[in-house]
């Protein structure tokens, strides 16, 4: 596994911890690139809290089921479970979201440490992005995604 990727994961976790300990800002985020969603801080945190375990599970499924043919994985932004979970949890205390995120990232790190070069060669088939390798799943859907949302929280300060 790429040490740079794990260094980035550690750095974004520290950024999120700092945000979780600050006063919750008002206002709405700027939308993600190519997106239209604008969220308040609680929605960002609810999303972070739900997507880390979701993508961990998707990575496990791709690695566990790969046998030479890309494994279908992923979801769309409009996924009703994603949208419903964000709405349902948007008013939960940020400290709880951060604690859950820490726990999820700890589990993800433990899992990643067990993966072999063969495991990293597994390929998933995303409905929008097409074929994507296991290492790129981790980078794109967890690390990049956390950095994007930490940037959104930066913008709310």
XYZ file of N, CA and C in Angstrom:
471
model
N 0.843 -1.185 0.000
C 0.000 0.000 0.000
C 0.876 1.231 0.000
N 0.417 2.220 -0.653
C 1.112 3.489 -0.832
C 1.182 4.256 0.499
N 2.403 4.463 1.009
C 2.577 5.200 2.271
C 2.062 6.627 2.161
N 2.195 7.226 0.979
C 1.707 8.589 0.784
C 0.203 8.655 1.014
N -0.502 7.646 0.571
C -1.948 7.614 0.745
C -2.312 7.530 2.229
N -1.584 6.717 2.982
C -1.858 6.597 4.409
C -1.462 7.882 5.144
N -0.425 8.551 4.684
C -0.034 9.838 5.264
C -1.139 10.869 5.036
N -1.707 10.870 3.834
C -2.829 11.769 3.537
C -4.042 11.442 4.410
N -4.299 10.162 4.613
C -5.423 9.755 5.448
C -5.222 10.257 6.882
N -4.016 10.095 7.407
C -3.710 10.596 8.749
C -3.901 12.112 8.824
N -3.440 12.820 7.812
C -3.525 14.286 7.807
C -4.972 14.756 7.758
N -5.787 14.124 6.936
C -7.174 14.574 6.854
C -7.934 14.214 8.125
N -7.568 13.126 8.751
C -8.209 12.790 10.021
C -7.891 13.858 11.073
N -6.659 14.344 11.092
C -6.289 15.421 12.022
C -7.066 16.705 11.710
N -7.221 17.006 10.432
C -8.004 18.194 10.041
C -9.439 18.070 10.538
N -10.018 16.893 10.343
C -11.399 16.689 10.779
C -11.514 16.789 12.296
N -10.530 16.252 13.012
C -10.536 16.354 14.464
C -10.538 17.819 14.894
N -9.718 18.632 14.253
C -9.681 20.062 14.579
C -11.045 20.705 14.311
N -11.676 20.360 13.200
C -13.009 20.889 12.905
C -14.018 20.446 13.947
N -13.908 19.199 14.384
C -14.887 18.672 15.342
C -14.777 19.356 16.698
N -13.631 19.932 16.994
C -13.410 20.582 18.276
C -13.675 22.089 18.236
N -13.974 22.604 17.051
C -14.243 24.030 16.884
C -15.748 24.295 16.997
N -16.095 25.549 17.090
C -17.502 25.942 17.091
C -18.079 25.598 15.722
N -19.271 25.025 15.727
C -19.918 24.634 14.472
C -20.268 25.887 13.681
N -19.760 25.978 12.467
C -20.019 27.178 11.659
C -21.434 27.176 11.066
N -21.905 28.365 10.749
C -23.179 28.524 10.052
C -22.918 28.551 8.550
N -23.969 28.587 7.785
C -23.860 28.730 6.340
C -23.924 27.408 5.627
N -23.771 27.493 4.323
C -23.829 26.325 3.451
C -22.514 26.173 2.706
N -22.142 24.938 2.464
C -20.925 24.646 1.713
C -21.093 25.032 0.254
N -19.979 25.139 -0.413
C -19.998 25.198 -1.868
C -20.223 23.762 -2.347
N -20.865 23.580 -3.492
C -21.089 22.208 -3.959
C -19.789 21.521 -4.377
N -19.816 20.173 -4.326
C -18.703 19.384 -4.856
C -18.546 19.704 -6.328
N -17.343 19.449 -6.877
C -17.141 19.630 -8.315
C -18.188 18.833 -9.075
N -18.894 19.501 -9.964
C -19.902 18.838 -10.775
C -21.208 18.564 -10.044
N -21.287 18.973 -8.787
C -22.491 18.712 -8.004
C -23.286 19.977 -7.755
N -24.437 19.809 -7.120
C -25.294 20.944 -6.798
C -25.638 21.000 -5.316
N -25.298 19.946 -4.572
C -25.647 19.896 -3.159
C -24.858 20.937 -2.376
N -25.564 21.707 -1.575
C -24.956 22.649 -0.639
C -25.464 22.256 0.734
N -24.541 22.018 1.639
C -24.897 21.479 2.942
C -24.476 22.380 4.075
N -25.183 22.242 5.178
C -24.732 22.839 6.439
C -23.741 21.859 7.060
N -23.020 22.317 8.070
C -21.970 21.491 8.680
C -22.497 20.144 9.164
N -23.674 20.114 9.755
C -24.226 18.849 10.256
C -24.424 17.818 9.163
N -24.802 18.273 7.985
C -24.969 17.345 6.865
C -23.620 16.812 6.392
N -22.612 17.669 6.375
C -21.267 17.216 5.992
C -20.818 16.132 6.957
N -20.981 16.387 8.251
C -20.552 15.402 9.255
C -21.359 14.119 9.153
N -22.657 14.229 8.921
C -23.486 13.019 8.784
C -23.018 12.196 7.592
N -22.645 12.873 6.513
C -22.157 12.175 5.329
C -20.813 11.499 5.600
N -19.905 12.221 6.237
C -18.604 11.622 6.577
C -18.825 10.374 7.431
N -19.718 10.487 8.397
C -19.985 9.368 9.288
C -20.561 8.151 8.598
N -21.282 8.377 7.499
C -21.865 7.230 6.792
C -20.989 6.718 5.659
N -20.198 7.568 5.032
C -19.509 7.068 3.841
C -18.240 6.295 4.127
N -17.549 6.581 5.215
C -16.324 5.817 5.477
C -16.653 4.329 5.650
N -17.617 3.959 6.511
C -17.924 2.524 6.602
C -18.537 1.960 5.318
N -19.311 2.779 4.598
C -19.893 2.305 3.341
C -18.789 1.913 2.355
N -17.825 2.806 2.126
C -16.770 2.519 1.143
C -15.812 1.451 1.639
N -15.637 1.340 2.945
C -14.848 0.232 3.486
C -15.518 -1.083 3.102
N -16.828 -1.155 3.291
C -17.564 -2.362 2.913
C -17.492 -2.642 1.423
N -17.536 -1.609 0.616
C -17.448 -1.784 -0.834
C -16.063 -2.283 -1.241
N -15.022 -1.747 -0.610
C -13.656 -2.216 -0.881
C -13.530 -3.691 -0.520
N -14.043 -4.063 0.649
C -14.023 -5.474 1.071
C -14.732 -6.364 0.045
N -15.875 -5.907 -0.432
C -16.649 -6.698 -1.395
C -15.885 -6.878 -2.698
N -15.252 -5.818 -3.180
C -14.483 -5.919 -4.423
C -13.319 -6.888 -4.238
N -12.549 -6.689 -3.171
C -11.387 -7.555 -2.926
C -11.835 -9.000 -2.705
N -12.876 -9.188 -1.935
C -13.324 -10.534 -1.594
C -13.968 -11.301 -2.729
N -14.508 -10.585 -3.708
C -15.244 -11.248 -4.791
C -14.540 -11.216 -6.142
N -13.393 -10.571 -6.207
C -12.703 -10.446 -7.490
C -12.092 -11.778 -7.910
N -12.382 -12.154 -9.155
C -11.792 -13.385 -9.710
C -11.422 -13.189 -11.175
N -11.020 -11.956 -11.507
C -10.614 -11.669 -12.878
C -11.601 -10.796 -13.637
N -12.832 -10.724 -13.157
C -13.861 -9.886 -13.773
C -14.208 -8.769 -12.796
N -14.264 -7.513 -13.256
C -14.595 -6.419 -12.334
C -15.886 -6.686 -11.563
N -15.838 -6.386 -10.269
C -16.949 -6.624 -9.346
C -17.802 -5.359 -9.263
N -19.104 -5.453 -9.552
C -19.959 -4.263 -9.413
C -19.921 -3.733 -7.972
N -19.800 -2.417 -7.844
C -19.774 -1.790 -6.523
C -20.220 -0.344 -6.652
N -20.523 0.249 -5.524
C -20.781 1.681 -5.476
C -22.239 2.054 -5.539
N -22.448 3.358 -5.575
C -23.791 3.928 -5.575
C -23.756 5.293 -6.242
N -24.913 5.842 -6.447
C -25.050 7.179 -7.019
C -25.305 8.173 -5.881
N -25.086 9.451 -6.141
C -25.354 10.485 -5.132
C -26.801 10.469 -4.664
N -27.692 10.042 -5.539
C -29.117 10.047 -5.227
C -29.582 8.795 -4.484
N -28.651 7.909 -4.136
C -28.995 6.685 -3.432
C -29.867 7.027 -2.222
N -31.059 6.425 -2.101
C -31.964 6.795 -1.004
C -31.407 6.501 0.387
N -30.604 5.467 0.544
C -30.014 5.186 1.857
C -29.014 6.280 2.212
N -28.186 6.688 1.246
C -27.222 7.771 1.476
C -27.953 9.044 1.887
N -28.919 9.446 1.076
C -29.653 10.685 1.317
C -30.394 10.619 2.659
N -31.050 9.490 2.925
C -31.812 9.336 4.163
C -30.937 9.358 5.399
N -29.783 8.719 5.328
C -28.871 8.686 6.476
C -28.333 10.074 6.777
N -27.994 10.824 5.751
C -27.496 12.193 5.952
C -28.582 13.033 6.617
N -29.793 12.939 6.117
C -30.901 13.723 6.674
C -31.191 13.305 8.116
N -31.205 12.018 8.353
C -31.526 11.483 9.683
C -30.492 11.879 10.738
N -29.231 11.971 10.344
C -28.148 12.191 11.306
C -27.574 13.599 11.321
N -28.146 14.504 10.571
C -27.580 15.847 10.434
C -27.556 16.648 11.730
N -28.410 16.309 12.683
C -28.466 17.057 13.945
C -27.780 16.346 15.106
N -27.126 15.229 14.818
C -26.381 14.521 15.864
C -25.148 15.347 16.243
N -24.698 15.219 17.487
C -23.513 15.983 17.887
C -22.288 15.642 17.018
N -21.566 16.670 16.640
C -20.394 16.490 15.791
C -19.367 15.593 16.466
N -19.255 15.690 17.793
C -18.313 14.825 18.514
C -18.643 13.347 18.283
N -19.929 13.022 18.186
C -20.322 11.632 17.917
C -19.937 11.220 16.494
N -20.125 12.129 15.545
C -19.714 11.831 14.160
C -18.202 11.609 14.100
N -17.438 12.442 14.823
C -15.977 12.308 14.798
C -15.556 11.005 15.449
N -16.186 10.640 16.554
C -15.847 9.377 17.224
C -16.134 8.195 16.302
N -17.268 8.239 15.618
C -17.607 7.158 14.688
C -16.631 7.128 13.518
N -16.233 8.303 13.051
C -15.277 8.377 11.946
C -13.925 7.819 12.370
N -13.469 8.177 13.566
C -12.210 7.618 14.085
C -12.281 6.095 14.127
N -13.374 5.570 14.644
C -13.526 4.115 14.748
C -13.544 3.473 13.361
N -14.260 4.093 12.435
C -14.327 3.557 11.067
C -12.962 3.570 10.404
N -12.224 4.661 10.582
C -10.895 4.752 9.973
C -9.927 3.767 10.602
N -10.059 3.538 11.884
C -9.218 2.542 12.547
C -9.466 1.153 11.962
N -10.734 0.810 11.792
C -11.076 -0.479 11.185
C -10.585 -0.585 9.752
N -10.712 0.506 9.009
C -10.240 0.526 7.626
C -8.726 0.335 7.567
N -8.000 1.041 8.430
C -6.539 0.891 8.451
C -6.144 -0.552 8.776
N -6.832 -1.149 9.739
C -6.534 -2.544 10.101
C -6.768 -3.471 8.924
N -7.861 -3.250 8.200
C -8.171 -4.075 7.037
C -7.119 -3.887 5.945
N -6.818 -2.641 5.640
C -5.850 -2.320 4.577
C -4.493 -2.965 4.867
N -4.116 -3.016 6.133
C -2.818 -3.599 6.508
C -2.742 -5.091 6.192
N -3.881 -5.752 6.019
C -3.890 -7.187 5.729
C -3.850 -7.493 4.237
N -4.027 -6.482 3.395
C -4.155 -6.728 1.957
C -2.805 -7.047 1.317
N -2.850 -7.995 0.405
C -1.664 -8.414 -0.351
C -1.617 -7.669 -1.682
N -0.515 -7.798 -2.386
C -0.433 -7.202 -3.730
C -1.538 -7.756 -4.629
N -1.842 -9.026 -4.481
C -2.927 -9.642 -5.266
C -4.269 -8.972 -4.940
N -4.510 -8.712 -3.644
C -5.750 -8.039 -3.241
C -5.848 -6.649 -3.864
N -4.721 -5.919 -3.851
C -4.728 -4.563 -4.410
C -4.977 -4.570 -5.917
N -4.754 -5.696 -6.560
C -4.985 -5.798 -8.006
C -6.462 -6.041 -8.338
N -7.290 -6.255 -7.328
C -8.721 -6.453 -7.572
C -9.298 -5.218 -8.254
N -10.305 -5.442 -9.093
C -10.921 -4.349 -9.851
C -12.430 -4.370 -9.621
N -12.955 -3.183 -9.333
C -14.396 -3.020 -9.206
C -14.948 -2.321 -10.433
N -16.248 -2.441 -10.624
C -16.945 -1.787 -11.738
C -17.955 -0.812 -11.146
N -17.603 0.478 -11.146
C -18.480 1.514 -10.598
C -19.499 1.927 -11.661
N -20.751 2.231 -11.272
C -21.776 2.569 -12.266
C -21.491 3.831 -13.077
N -20.677 4.737 -12.555
C -20.355 5.966 -13.287
C -18.902 5.982 -13.739
N -17.992 5.616 -12.864
C -16.562 5.719 -13.143
C -15.988 4.537 -13.896
N -16.754 3.462 -14.018
C -16.284 2.283 -14.741
C -15.326 1.461 -13.904
N -14.388 0.734 -14.576
C -13.453 -0.119 -13.843
C -12.485 0.717 -13.006
N -12.259 0.272 -11.776
C -11.360 0.993 -10.880
C -10.711 -0.018 -9.938
N -9.393 0.110 -9.782
C -8.636 -0.839 -8.956
C -8.886 -0.590 -7.471
N -8.585 -1.587 -6.661
C -8.803 -1.501 -5.214
C -8.067 -0.308 -4.604
N -6.816 -0.074 -5.009
C -6.092 1.058 -4.437
C -6.739 2.387 -4.808
N -7.285 2.472 -6.016
C -7.959 3.697 -6.442
C -9.317 3.845 -5.751
N -9.952 2.726 -5.405
C -11.194 2.806 -4.622
C -10.894 3.482 -3.290
N -9.840 3.024 -2.622
C -9.457 3.621 -1.341
C -9.111 5.097 -1.515
N -8.317 5.395 -2.515
C -7.896 6.780 -2.716
C -9.073 7.684 -3.070
N -9.868 7.278 -4.047
C -10.937 8.126 -4.567
C -12.103 8.267 -3.610
N -12.586 7.141 -3.116
C -13.834 7.150 -2.364
C -13.659 7.356 -0.864
N -12.434 7.248 -0.358
C -12.208 7.510 1.070
C -11.296 8.719 1.237
N -10.041 8.633 0.795
C -9.076 9.691 1.086
C -9.433 10.994 0.364
N -9.579 10.943 -0.960
C -9.946 12.162 -1.696
C -11.263 12.731 -1.167
N -12.208 11.843 -0.914
C -13.542 12.235 -0.468
C -13.474 12.934 0.899
N -12.696 12.386 1.827
C -12.515 13.044 3.126
C -11.859 14.411 2.960
N -10.860 14.490 2.086
C -10.190 15.776 1.852
C -11.168 16.798 1.277
N -12.036 16.374 0.363
C -13.024 17.287 -0.216
C -13.950 17.840 0.864
N -14.387 16.978 1.766
C -15.304 17.435 2.805
C -14.587 18.245 3.892
N -13.323 17.940 4.160
C -12.550 18.792 5.066
C -12.389 20.179 4.446
N -12.183 20.237 3.132
C -12.114 21.527 2.440
C -13.433 22.287 2.575
N -14.551 21.556 2.450
C -15.856 22.218 2.617
C -15.982 22.814 4.021
N -15.565 22.041 5.027
C -15.625 22.554 6.398
C -14.701 23.759 6.566
N -13.525 23.722 5.913
C -12.637 24.892 5.928
C -13.375 26.117 5.391
N -14.123 25.927 4.314
C -14.851 27.020 3.681
C -15.972 27.584 4.536
N -16.474 26.794 5.473
C -17.534 27.279 6.344
C -17.002 28.128 7.503
N -15.728 27.991 7.790
C -15.145 28.743 8.933
C -15.099 30.223 8.655
